[in-house]
XYZ file of C-alpha atoms in Angstrom:
322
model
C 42.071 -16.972 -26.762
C 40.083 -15.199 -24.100
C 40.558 -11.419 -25.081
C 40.263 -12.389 -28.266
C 37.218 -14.024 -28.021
C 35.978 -11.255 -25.867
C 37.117 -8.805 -28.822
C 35.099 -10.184 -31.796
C 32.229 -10.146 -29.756
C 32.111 -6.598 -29.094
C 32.793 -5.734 -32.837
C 29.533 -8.211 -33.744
C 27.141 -6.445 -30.787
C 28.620 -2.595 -32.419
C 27.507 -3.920 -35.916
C 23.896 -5.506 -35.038
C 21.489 -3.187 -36.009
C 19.294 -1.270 -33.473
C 16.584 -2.711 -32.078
C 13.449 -0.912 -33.471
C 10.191 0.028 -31.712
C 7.388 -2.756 -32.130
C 4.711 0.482 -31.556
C 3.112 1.287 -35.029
C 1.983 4.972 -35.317
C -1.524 5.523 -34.513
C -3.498 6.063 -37.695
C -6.602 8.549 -37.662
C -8.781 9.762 -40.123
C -9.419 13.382 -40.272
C -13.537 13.519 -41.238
C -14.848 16.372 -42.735
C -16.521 18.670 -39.994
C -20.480 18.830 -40.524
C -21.463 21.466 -42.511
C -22.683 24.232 -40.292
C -25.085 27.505 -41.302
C -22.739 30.865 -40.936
C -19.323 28.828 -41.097
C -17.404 30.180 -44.073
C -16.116 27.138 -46.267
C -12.870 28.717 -46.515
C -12.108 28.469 -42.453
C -13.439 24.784 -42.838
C -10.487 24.071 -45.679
C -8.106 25.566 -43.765
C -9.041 24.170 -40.348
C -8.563 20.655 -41.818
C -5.001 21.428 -43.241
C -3.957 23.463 -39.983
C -5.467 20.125 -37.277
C -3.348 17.904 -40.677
C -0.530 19.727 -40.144
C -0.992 19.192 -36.500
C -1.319 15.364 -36.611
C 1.743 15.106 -38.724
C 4.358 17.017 -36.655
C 2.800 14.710 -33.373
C 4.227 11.520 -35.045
C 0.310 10.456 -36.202
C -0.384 8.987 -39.123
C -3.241 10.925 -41.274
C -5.963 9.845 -43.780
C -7.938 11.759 -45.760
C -11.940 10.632 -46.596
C -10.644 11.761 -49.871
C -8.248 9.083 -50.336
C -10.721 6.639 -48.730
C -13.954 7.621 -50.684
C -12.256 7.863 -54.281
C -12.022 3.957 -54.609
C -15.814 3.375 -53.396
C -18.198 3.181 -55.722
C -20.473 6.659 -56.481
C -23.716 5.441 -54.536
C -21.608 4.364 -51.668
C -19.460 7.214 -51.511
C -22.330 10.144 -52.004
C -23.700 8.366 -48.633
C -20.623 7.871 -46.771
C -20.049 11.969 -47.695
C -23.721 12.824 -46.197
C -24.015 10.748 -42.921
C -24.203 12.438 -39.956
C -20.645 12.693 -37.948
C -22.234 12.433 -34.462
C -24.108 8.812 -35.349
C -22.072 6.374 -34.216
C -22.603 4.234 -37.473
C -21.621 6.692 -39.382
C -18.227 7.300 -37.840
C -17.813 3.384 -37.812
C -18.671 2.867 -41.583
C -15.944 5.901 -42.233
C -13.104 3.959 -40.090
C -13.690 0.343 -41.192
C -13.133 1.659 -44.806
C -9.982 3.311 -43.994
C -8.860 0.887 -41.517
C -7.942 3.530 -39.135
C -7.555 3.335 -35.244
C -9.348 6.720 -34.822
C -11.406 8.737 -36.781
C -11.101 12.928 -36.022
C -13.880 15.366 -36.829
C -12.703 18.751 -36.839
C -15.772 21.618 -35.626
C -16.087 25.181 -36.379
C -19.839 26.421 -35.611
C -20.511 29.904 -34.833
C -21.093 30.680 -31.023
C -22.312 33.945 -29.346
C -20.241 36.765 -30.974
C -17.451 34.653 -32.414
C -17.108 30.879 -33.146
C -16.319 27.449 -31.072
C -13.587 25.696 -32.813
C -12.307 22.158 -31.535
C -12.010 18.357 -32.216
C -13.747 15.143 -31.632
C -12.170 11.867 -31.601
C -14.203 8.491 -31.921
C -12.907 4.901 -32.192
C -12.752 3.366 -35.543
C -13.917 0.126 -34.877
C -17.655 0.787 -33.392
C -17.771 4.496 -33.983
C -17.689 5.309 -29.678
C -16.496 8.898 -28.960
C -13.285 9.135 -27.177
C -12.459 12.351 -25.933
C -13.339 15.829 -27.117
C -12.415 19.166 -26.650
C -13.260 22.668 -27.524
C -12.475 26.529 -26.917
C -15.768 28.846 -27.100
C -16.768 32.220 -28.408
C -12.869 33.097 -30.438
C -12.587 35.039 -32.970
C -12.094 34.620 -36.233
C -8.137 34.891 -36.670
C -8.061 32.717 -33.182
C -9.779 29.641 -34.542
C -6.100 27.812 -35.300
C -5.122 28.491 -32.289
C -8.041 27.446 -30.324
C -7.789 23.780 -32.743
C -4.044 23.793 -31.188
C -5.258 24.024 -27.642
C -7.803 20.971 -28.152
C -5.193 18.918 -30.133
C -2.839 19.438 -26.711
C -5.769 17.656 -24.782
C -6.916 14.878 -27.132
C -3.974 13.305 -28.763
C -2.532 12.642 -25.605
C -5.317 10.882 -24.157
C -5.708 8.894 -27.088
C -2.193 8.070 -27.124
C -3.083 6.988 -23.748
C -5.936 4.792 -24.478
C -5.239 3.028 -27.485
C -1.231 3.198 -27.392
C -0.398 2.522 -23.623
C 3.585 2.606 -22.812
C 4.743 -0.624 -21.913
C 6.003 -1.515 -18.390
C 9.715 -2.142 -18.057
C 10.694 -4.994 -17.159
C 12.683 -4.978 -13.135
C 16.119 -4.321 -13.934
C 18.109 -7.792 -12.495
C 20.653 -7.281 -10.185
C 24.400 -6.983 -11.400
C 26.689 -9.808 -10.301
C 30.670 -9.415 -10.340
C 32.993 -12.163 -11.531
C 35.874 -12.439 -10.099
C 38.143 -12.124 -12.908
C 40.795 -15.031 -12.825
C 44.023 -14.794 -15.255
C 45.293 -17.991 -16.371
C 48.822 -18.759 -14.802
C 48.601 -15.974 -12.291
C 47.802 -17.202 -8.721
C 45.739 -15.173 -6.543
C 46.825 -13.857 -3.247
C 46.432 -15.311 -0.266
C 45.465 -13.799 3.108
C 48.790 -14.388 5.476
C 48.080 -16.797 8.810
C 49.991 -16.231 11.670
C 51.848 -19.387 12.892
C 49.685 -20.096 16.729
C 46.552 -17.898 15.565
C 43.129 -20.166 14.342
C 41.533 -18.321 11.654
C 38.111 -16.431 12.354
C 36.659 -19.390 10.823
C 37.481 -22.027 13.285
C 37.546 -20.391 16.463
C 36.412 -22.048 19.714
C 33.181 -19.864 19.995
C 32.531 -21.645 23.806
C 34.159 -19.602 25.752
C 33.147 -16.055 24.409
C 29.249 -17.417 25.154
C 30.497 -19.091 28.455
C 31.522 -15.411 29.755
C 28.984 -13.229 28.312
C 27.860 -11.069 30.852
C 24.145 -12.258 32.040
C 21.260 -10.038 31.235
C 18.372 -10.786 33.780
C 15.242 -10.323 33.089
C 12.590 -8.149 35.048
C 9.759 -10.298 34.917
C 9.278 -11.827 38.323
C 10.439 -7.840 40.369
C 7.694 -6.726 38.347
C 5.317 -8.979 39.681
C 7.225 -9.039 43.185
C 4.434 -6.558 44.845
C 1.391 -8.591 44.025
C 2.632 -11.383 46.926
C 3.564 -8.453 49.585
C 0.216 -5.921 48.523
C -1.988 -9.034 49.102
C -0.178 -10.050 52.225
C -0.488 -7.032 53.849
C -4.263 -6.538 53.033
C -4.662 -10.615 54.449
C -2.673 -9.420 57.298
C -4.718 -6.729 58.045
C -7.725 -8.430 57.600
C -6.393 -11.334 60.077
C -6.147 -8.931 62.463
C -9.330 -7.335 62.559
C -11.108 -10.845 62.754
C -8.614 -11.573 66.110
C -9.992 -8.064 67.493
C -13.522 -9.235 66.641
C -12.726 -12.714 68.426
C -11.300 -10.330 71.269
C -14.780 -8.923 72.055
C -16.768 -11.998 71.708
C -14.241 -13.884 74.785
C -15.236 -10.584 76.394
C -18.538 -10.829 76.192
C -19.050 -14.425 77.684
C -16.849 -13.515 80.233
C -18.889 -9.876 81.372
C -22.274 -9.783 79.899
C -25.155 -12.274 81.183
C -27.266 -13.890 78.081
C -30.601 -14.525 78.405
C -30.890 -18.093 76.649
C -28.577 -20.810 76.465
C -28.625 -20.437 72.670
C -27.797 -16.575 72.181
C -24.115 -17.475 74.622
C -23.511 -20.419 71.661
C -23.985 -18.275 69.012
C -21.593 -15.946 70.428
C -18.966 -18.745 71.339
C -19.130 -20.098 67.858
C -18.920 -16.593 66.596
C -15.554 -15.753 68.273
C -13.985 -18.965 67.508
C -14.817 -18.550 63.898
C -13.519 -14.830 64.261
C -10.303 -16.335 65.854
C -9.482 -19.030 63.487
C -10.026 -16.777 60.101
C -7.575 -14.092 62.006
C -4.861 -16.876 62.531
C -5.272 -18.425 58.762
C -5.161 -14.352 57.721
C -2.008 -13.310 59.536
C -0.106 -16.670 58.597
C -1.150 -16.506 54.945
C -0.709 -12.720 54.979
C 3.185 -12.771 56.101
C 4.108 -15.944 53.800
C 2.573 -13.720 51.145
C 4.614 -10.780 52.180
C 8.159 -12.984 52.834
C 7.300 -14.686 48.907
C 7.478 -11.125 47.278
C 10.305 -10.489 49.702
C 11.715 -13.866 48.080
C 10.570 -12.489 44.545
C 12.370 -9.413 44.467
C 15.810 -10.058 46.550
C 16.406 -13.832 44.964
C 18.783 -13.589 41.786
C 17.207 -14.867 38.498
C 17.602 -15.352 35.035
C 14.159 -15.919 33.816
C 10.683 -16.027 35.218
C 7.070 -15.962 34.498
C 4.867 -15.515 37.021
C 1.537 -15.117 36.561
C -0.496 -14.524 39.883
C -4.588 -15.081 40.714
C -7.119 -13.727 43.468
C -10.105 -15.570 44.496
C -12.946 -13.931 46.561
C -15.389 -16.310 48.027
C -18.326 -15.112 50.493
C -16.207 -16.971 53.718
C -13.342 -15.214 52.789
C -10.465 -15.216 49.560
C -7.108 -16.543 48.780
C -4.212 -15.095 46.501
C -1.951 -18.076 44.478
C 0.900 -17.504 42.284
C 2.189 -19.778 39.077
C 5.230 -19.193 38.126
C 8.790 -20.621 37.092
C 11.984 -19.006 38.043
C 16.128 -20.600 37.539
């Protein structure tokens, strides 16, 4: 029942009819040009059949004021036929009679030693110019031409503005069926007997033995601890050298007052005990970047501080490390 099924419906889609284009053509009204001093009458005629013509083979739909103005009555038409084509209520009153989407004035007007021959297009509905176009100073067997050459630059753009393409739709993606034949059983991937399938396989074990990647965070910040210890160090030292010379003092030089000896006993102990704190905090600063560097890790952040104080500065470090 299936392929037959499947059959008739393929015979029913080949006999529906074609889906046809919702677009209607767009309709303009081709105006007659304003009558212009040193234009013959006879280029005017044929101008409007030649832009007709035109219109026609472009897939437009064309009107003639003729065919508009013949069912009006006399005093309305003998008006229509004498308004200005450049007012804007003029153009309107023209395409609300014809019920047009444009209306098209063709112009041929002498210019310098030959004539200017184009079109302008307006909208029908409040008479607003559109686009126009026009070729100066041609002569006289290049007028059709020229009215050609503006036709290639309006009609698209009015196509454009009043007739915009529509956007197709995104194209959904294509899903296969499996097909599945009544009766007919499908293969079957083969299992070795001892072997778990991909599916179930203990995953443990291949994690348990990965090889360990360690991370470089707390060799990176390994020199911090040693640079600081050594400049603590250093600085140790040269407070035990200054402590040096003050023991020397009291024991070689005479002082004049009771006070100024003091000052320099308190002096050199001061020196002494800030050279003692320096060197011890200097080389446990020096054996924890030692620590830092050589001790095997898998993670770390360490995140290390300096504090400067007028008596003298300390160096910390916050970290965690497995």
């Amino acid at each position: 029942m299936i392929p037959i099924l499947a059959a008739l419906t393929l015979v029913v889609a080949a006999q529906a009819p074609a889906p046809t284009s919702s677009a209607k053509p767009l309709t303009v009204l081709l105006a007659p040009t304003d009558v212009t001093r040193g234009t013959p009458r006879y280029l005017v005629g044929v101008a409007q059949e030649h832009v007709a013509d035109q219109l026609k083979a472009r897939g437009l739909e064309v009107i003639r004021v003729e065919d508009v103005t013949r069912t009006l009555p006399k005093k309305q038409r003998a008006a229509m036929m004498r308004c200005k084509r450049t007012q804007p209520s003029c153009i309107a009153s023209l395409g609300v009679a014809a019920k047009t989407d444009v209306v098209m004035v063709t112009g041929v007007v002498p210019y310098l030693n030959g004539f200017k021959a184009g079109v302008r297009v307006y909208t029908a509905k409040d008479g607003a110019p559109l686009v126009e176009h026009s070729v100066p100073e041609v002569k006289k067997d290049q007028v059709m031409d020229a009215l050609t050459q503006s036709l290639d630059v309006v009609v698209p753009t009015t196509l454009r503005v009043l007739r915009p393409e529509p956007v197709a739709p995104p194209t959904p993606p294509v899903v296969q069926t499996p097909q599945v034949t009544p009766g007919v059983k499908q293969p079957v991937t083969p299992v070795t007997p001892g072997i778990e399938p991909p599916t179930q396989m203990d995953l443990s074990d291949t994690a348990r033995d990965a090889p360990k990647v360690e991370t470089p965070g707390r060799r990176k910040w390994a020199w911090v601890p040693a640079a600081g210890g050594v400049v603590l160090a250093g600085v140790g030292t040269v407070f035990l050298v200054q402590s040096r010379s003050k023991f020397s003092d009291l024991e070689d030089k005479e002082f004049p007052t009771l006070a100024e000896a003091d000052a320099a006993r308190d002096s050199g102990k001061r020196s002494q005990t800030l050279g003692v704190v320096g060197i011890g905090v200097g080389a446990a600063a020096v054996a924890a970047g030692a620590l830092m560097y050589f001790l095997p890790t898998k993670q770390t952040s360490v995140q290390p501080s300096v504090t400067l104080t007028p008596q003298g500065g300390g160096l910390s470090l916050a970290g965690t490390w497995q």
